[in-house]
Amino acid sequence: MKILIVDDDKDIVELLSIYVKNEGYDVEKAYNGKEAITKINTNPDIDLMILDVMMPQLDGMAVVRTVRKDSQIPILMLSAKTDDLDKIQGLVQGADDYVTKPFNPLEVMARVKSLLRRSQHEVKNNEPDQIEVGSLIIKKDSHEVETVNGKEISLTALEFGILYLLASHPNRVFSADEIFERVWQQESVVSAKTVMVHVSHLRDKIEEATGGEKVIQTVWGVGYKIESR
């Protein structure tokens, strides 16, 4: 598997490269946003991108928006900004996870592994291969979602994970912590806002494709669910 590391700080790129290679992954490097876009476009075998926010020429947010037009590869953002609004903004743009600087490289690698597990479609064997919810058809093996009219809905691995989790357990309410631990496959650490942003993004995509269908319901103070129909 190949990981693209993007940061204008070459020391950080080299540090992360050592850890990435030690885990057996191949590495591609870029030092600004434009170079990152070029790497993505010319290396279709890149499986994940570690992306700094503050960079010259093209910042990380712009890179995420550009990449998300054509690709759903997992994106882990790095930033010195610690404000929740900055993190939420990155997630809204399409990033899958967020680590603040200064960081522990071991934490970065733990998050990388978690994102890669999700992108490899690791789901439980006893779950249904296909689920129909309202006008949606959710396909487990291909990680595809489409409407009954054949309109495809492009989701990130995490968005699909949330949708499949809720749809495969109709009427059950999952808390934000439960969703985070099952979908991100990490222990829940300040997960509520992260899950909220991904659920919001997922709802927007579903409503746009279905003409406003409300599939995911919020149970205030408890969590989220999809009701059987």
Short mmCIF file of C-alpha atoms in Angstrom, two decimals:
data_model
loop_
_atom_site.label_atom_id
_atom_site.label_comp_id
_atom_site.label_asym_id
_atom_site.label_seq_id
_atom_site.Cartn_x
_atom_site.Cartn_y
_atom_site.Cartn_z
CA MET A 1 0.00 0.00 0.00
CA LYS A 2 1.15 3.53 -0.74
CA ILE A 3 0.77 6.66 1.41
CA LEU A 4 1.24 10.24 0.23
CA ILE A 5 2.73 12.59 2.84
CA VAL A 6 2.19 16.30 2.16
CA ASP A 7 3.79 19.04 4.27
CA ASP A 8 5.92 22.07 3.49
CA ASP A 9 8.08 21.17 6.51
CA LYS A 10 10.55 18.64 5.09
CA ASP A 11 11.57 17.47 8.57
CA ILE A 12 7.98 16.40 9.27
CA VAL A 13 7.75 14.63 5.92
CA GLU A 14 10.98 12.74 6.60
CA LEU A 15 9.92 11.85 10.16
CA LEU A 16 6.57 10.47 9.06
CA SER A 17 8.20 8.67 6.13
CA ILE A 18 10.34 6.69 8.55
CA TYR A 19 7.31 5.55 10.54
CA VAL A 20 5.25 4.82 7.42
CA LYS A 21 8.04 2.70 5.90
CA ASN A 22 8.59 0.90 9.20
CA GLU A 23 4.97 -0.29 8.95
CA GLY A 24 5.66 -1.72 5.51
CA TYR A 25 3.95 0.95 3.40
CA ASP A 26 5.39 2.68 0.36
CA VAL A 27 5.77 6.47 0.48
CA GLU A 28 5.16 9.35 -1.91
CA LYS A 29 6.14 12.86 -0.83
CA ALA A 30 4.91 16.34 -1.69
CA TYR A 31 5.83 19.71 -0.20
CA ASN A 32 2.96 21.95 -1.31
CA GLY A 33 -0.66 21.67 -2.34
CA LYS A 34 -0.13 21.81 -6.09
CA GLU A 35 2.48 19.07 -5.93
CA ALA A 36 0.05 16.97 -3.89
CA ILE A 37 -2.65 17.28 -6.56
CA THR A 38 -0.16 16.24 -9.23
CA LYS A 39 0.90 13.21 -7.18
CA ILE A 40 -2.71 12.12 -6.70
CA ASN A 41 -3.49 12.52 -10.40
CA THR A 42 -0.40 10.61 -11.56
CA ASN A 43 -0.34 7.87 -8.91
CA PRO A 44 -3.69 6.04 -8.93
CA ASP A 45 -2.27 3.47 -6.51
CA ILE A 46 -2.06 5.94 -3.60
CA ASP A 47 -4.19 4.50 -0.78
CA LEU A 48 -4.15 7.35 1.75
CA MET A 49 -2.94 10.94 2.09
CA ILE A 50 -1.50 12.61 5.18
CA LEU A 51 -2.05 16.31 4.50
CA ASP A 52 -0.89 19.48 6.23
CA VAL A 53 -3.35 22.38 6.33
CA MET A 54 -1.09 25.43 6.14
CA MET A 55 1.03 25.23 2.98
CA PRO A 56 2.21 27.57 0.21
CA GLN A 57 0.64 27.72 -3.28
CA LEU A 58 -2.42 25.69 -2.31
CA ASP A 59 -3.48 25.02 1.27
CA GLY A 60 -4.73 21.72 2.63
CA MET A 61 -8.40 22.69 2.57
CA ALA A 62 -8.20 23.50 -1.14
CA VAL A 63 -6.40 20.22 -1.78
CA VAL A 64 -9.17 18.27 -0.03
CA ARG A 65 -11.87 20.01 -2.07
CA THR A 66 -10.01 19.28 -5.30
CA VAL A 67 -9.27 15.64 -4.48
CA ARG A 68 -12.85 14.96 -3.39
CA LYS A 69 -14.14 15.86 -6.85
CA ASP A 70 -12.69 12.62 -8.22
CA SER A 71 -11.43 10.48 -5.34
CA GLN A 72 -12.59 9.11 -2.01
CA ILE A 73 -9.18 8.04 -0.69
CA PRO A 74 -8.82 8.47 3.08
CA ILE A 75 -7.35 11.85 4.08
CA LEU A 76 -5.73 12.50 7.46
CA MET A 77 -5.15 16.20 8.06
CA LEU A 78 -2.36 17.71 10.15
CA SER A 79 -2.57 21.20 11.59
CA ALA A 80 -1.11 23.42 14.27
CA LYS A 81 -4.59 24.87 14.71
CA THR A 82 -6.33 23.40 17.74
CA ASP A 83 -9.67 25.22 17.52
CA ASP A 84 -12.68 22.91 17.06
CA LEU A 85 -13.98 25.10 14.24
CA ASP A 86 -10.79 24.47 12.25
CA LYS A 87 -11.15 20.74 12.74
CA ILE A 88 -14.80 20.81 11.76
CA GLN A 89 -13.99 22.83 8.66
CA GLY A 90 -11.50 20.21 7.54
CA LEU A 91 -14.00 17.41 8.09
CA VAL A 92 -16.72 19.30 6.26
CA GLN A 93 -14.44 19.72 3.26
CA GLY A 94 -14.07 15.95 3.09
CA ALA A 95 -11.17 14.95 5.36
CA ASP A 96 -11.62 11.71 7.28
CA ASP A 97 -9.63 12.47 10.41
CA TYR A 98 -7.58 15.25 12.00
CA VAL A 99 -4.42 15.35 14.14
CA THR A 100 -3.06 18.52 15.70
CA LYS A 101 0.60 19.50 15.84
CA PRO A 102 2.79 18.79 17.69
CA PHE A 103 1.81 15.16 17.31
CA ASN A 104 3.06 11.77 18.40
CA PRO A 105 4.01 9.83 15.23
CA LEU A 106 2.64 6.68 16.85
CA GLU A 107 -0.79 8.31 17.11
CA VAL A 108 -0.59 9.34 13.46
CA MET A 109 0.19 5.78 12.44
CA ALA A 110 -2.63 4.39 14.59
CA ARG A 111 -5.05 6.68 12.78
CA VAL A 112 -3.55 5.78 9.40
CA LYS A 113 -4.06 2.08 10.07
CA SER A 114 -7.63 2.69 11.18
CA LEU A 115 -8.46 4.66 8.03
CA LEU A 116 -6.86 2.02 5.82
CA ARG A 117 -8.89 -0.70 7.50
CA ARG A 118 -12.04 1.21 6.69
CA SER A 119 -11.00 1.81 3.09
CA GLN A 120 -10.31 -1.90 2.66
CA HIS A 121 -13.96 -2.55 3.43
CA GLU A 122 -13.45 -4.67 6.50
CA VAL A 123 -16.97 -5.46 7.66
CA LYS A 124 -18.46 -8.34 9.59
CA ASN A 125 -19.27 -11.44 7.58
CA ASN A 126 -22.69 -11.89 9.17
CA GLU A 127 -23.99 -8.55 7.91
CA PRO A 128 -26.23 -8.45 4.81
CA ASP A 129 -24.60 -7.92 1.42
CA GLN A 130 -27.23 -5.41 0.34
CA ILE A 131 -29.64 -3.24 2.29
CA GLU A 132 -32.55 -1.17 1.01
CA VAL A 133 -33.55 1.83 3.08
CA GLY A 134 -36.24 4.06 1.65
CA SER A 135 -35.08 4.82 -1.87
CA LEU A 136 -31.47 3.84 -1.13
CA ILE A 137 -29.68 0.63 -2.10
CA ILE A 138 -26.56 0.04 0.02
CA LYS A 139 -24.07 -2.56 -1.24
CA LYS A 140 -21.62 -3.90 1.31
CA ASP A 141 -18.99 -5.58 -0.86
CA SER A 142 -18.55 -2.77 -3.38
CA HIS A 143 -19.20 0.06 -0.89
CA GLU A 144 -21.64 1.56 -3.35
CA VAL A 145 -24.80 3.47 -2.58
CA GLU A 146 -27.38 4.34 -5.19
CA THR A 147 -31.03 5.31 -5.37
CA VAL A 148 -33.69 2.97 -6.75
CA ASN A 149 -33.56 5.16 -9.86
CA GLY A 150 -29.91 4.26 -10.37
CA LYS A 151 -28.35 7.52 -9.20
CA GLU A 152 -25.00 6.86 -7.52
CA ILE A 153 -24.08 8.63 -4.27
CA SER A 154 -20.34 9.12 -3.79
CA LEU A 155 -19.39 8.56 -0.15
CA THR A 156 -16.09 8.45 1.71
CA ALA A 157 -15.19 5.20 3.48
CA LEU A 158 -16.21 6.69 6.82
CA GLU A 159 -19.52 8.04 5.51
CA PHE A 160 -20.30 4.61 4.06
CA GLY A 161 -19.32 3.00 7.36
CA ILE A 162 -21.75 5.20 9.29
CA LEU A 163 -24.58 4.61 6.83
CA TYR A 164 -24.04 0.85 6.72
CA LEU A 165 -23.78 0.58 10.50
CA LEU A 166 -27.09 2.37 11.05
CA ALA A 167 -28.88 0.69 8.13
CA SER A 168 -27.79 -2.81 9.19
CA HIS A 169 -29.23 -2.21 12.67
CA PRO A 170 -32.63 -0.61 11.96
CA ASN A 171 -34.34 1.20 14.83
CA ARG A 172 -31.29 0.90 17.06
CA VAL A 173 -29.91 4.17 18.37
CA PHE A 174 -26.12 4.49 18.27
CA SER A 175 -24.38 7.14 20.34
CA ALA A 176 -21.63 9.22 18.78
CA ASP A 177 -19.09 7.29 20.88
CA GLU A 178 -20.40 3.94 19.60
CA ILE A 179 -20.32 5.12 16.00
CA PHE A 180 -16.78 6.43 16.39
CA GLU A 181 -15.48 3.23 17.97
CA ARG A 182 -17.15 0.96 15.39
CA VAL A 183 -16.53 2.96 12.23
CA TRP A 184 -13.18 4.62 13.03
CA GLN A 185 -12.11 1.50 14.97
CA GLN A 186 -10.47 3.64 17.62
CA GLU A 187 -11.28 4.39 21.21
CA SER A 188 -13.60 7.35 21.45
CA VAL A 189 -11.71 10.58 22.22
CA VAL A 190 -13.72 13.79 21.84
CA SER A 191 -15.64 12.07 19.06
CA ALA A 192 -19.07 13.71 19.21
CA LYS A 193 -18.26 16.67 16.97
CA THR A 194 -16.33 14.52 14.50
CA VAL A 195 -19.26 12.13 14.12
CA MET A 196 -21.73 15.02 13.93
CA VAL A 197 -19.86 16.57 10.99
CA HIS A 198 -19.68 13.28 9.07
CA VAL A 199 -23.37 12.54 9.69
CA SER A 200 -24.27 16.05 8.51
CA HIS A 201 -22.21 15.61 5.35
CA LEU A 202 -23.77 12.19 4.76
CA ARG A 203 -27.28 13.57 5.18
CA ASP A 204 -26.59 16.35 2.70
CA LYS A 205 -25.45 13.86 0.05
CA ILE A 206 -28.46 11.58 0.60
CA GLU A 207 -30.96 14.43 0.55
CA GLU A 208 -29.44 15.89 -2.61
CA ALA A 209 -29.63 12.53 -4.40
CA THR A 210 -33.13 11.61 -3.20
CA GLY A 211 -34.82 14.99 -3.38
CA GLY A 212 -34.87 15.57 0.35
CA GLU A 213 -35.41 12.13 1.86
CA LYS A 214 -34.66 12.06 5.60
CA VAL A 215 -32.94 8.73 6.18
CA ILE A 216 -30.80 9.29 9.28
CA GLN A 217 -32.67 10.50 12.33
CA THR A 218 -31.26 12.23 15.39
CA VAL A 219 -32.44 11.10 18.80
CA TRP A 220 -31.56 14.20 20.77
CA GLY A 221 -29.24 13.59 23.68
CA VAL A 222 -28.77 9.95 22.68
CA GLY A 223 -27.48 9.46 19.14
CA TYR A 224 -28.55 8.49 15.61
CA LYS A 225 -30.69 5.81 14.00
CA ILE A 226 -32.31 4.66 10.77
CA GLU A 227 -35.87 3.45 11.17
CA SER A 228 -37.07 0.34 9.37
CA ARG A 229 -39.71 1.02 6.73
#
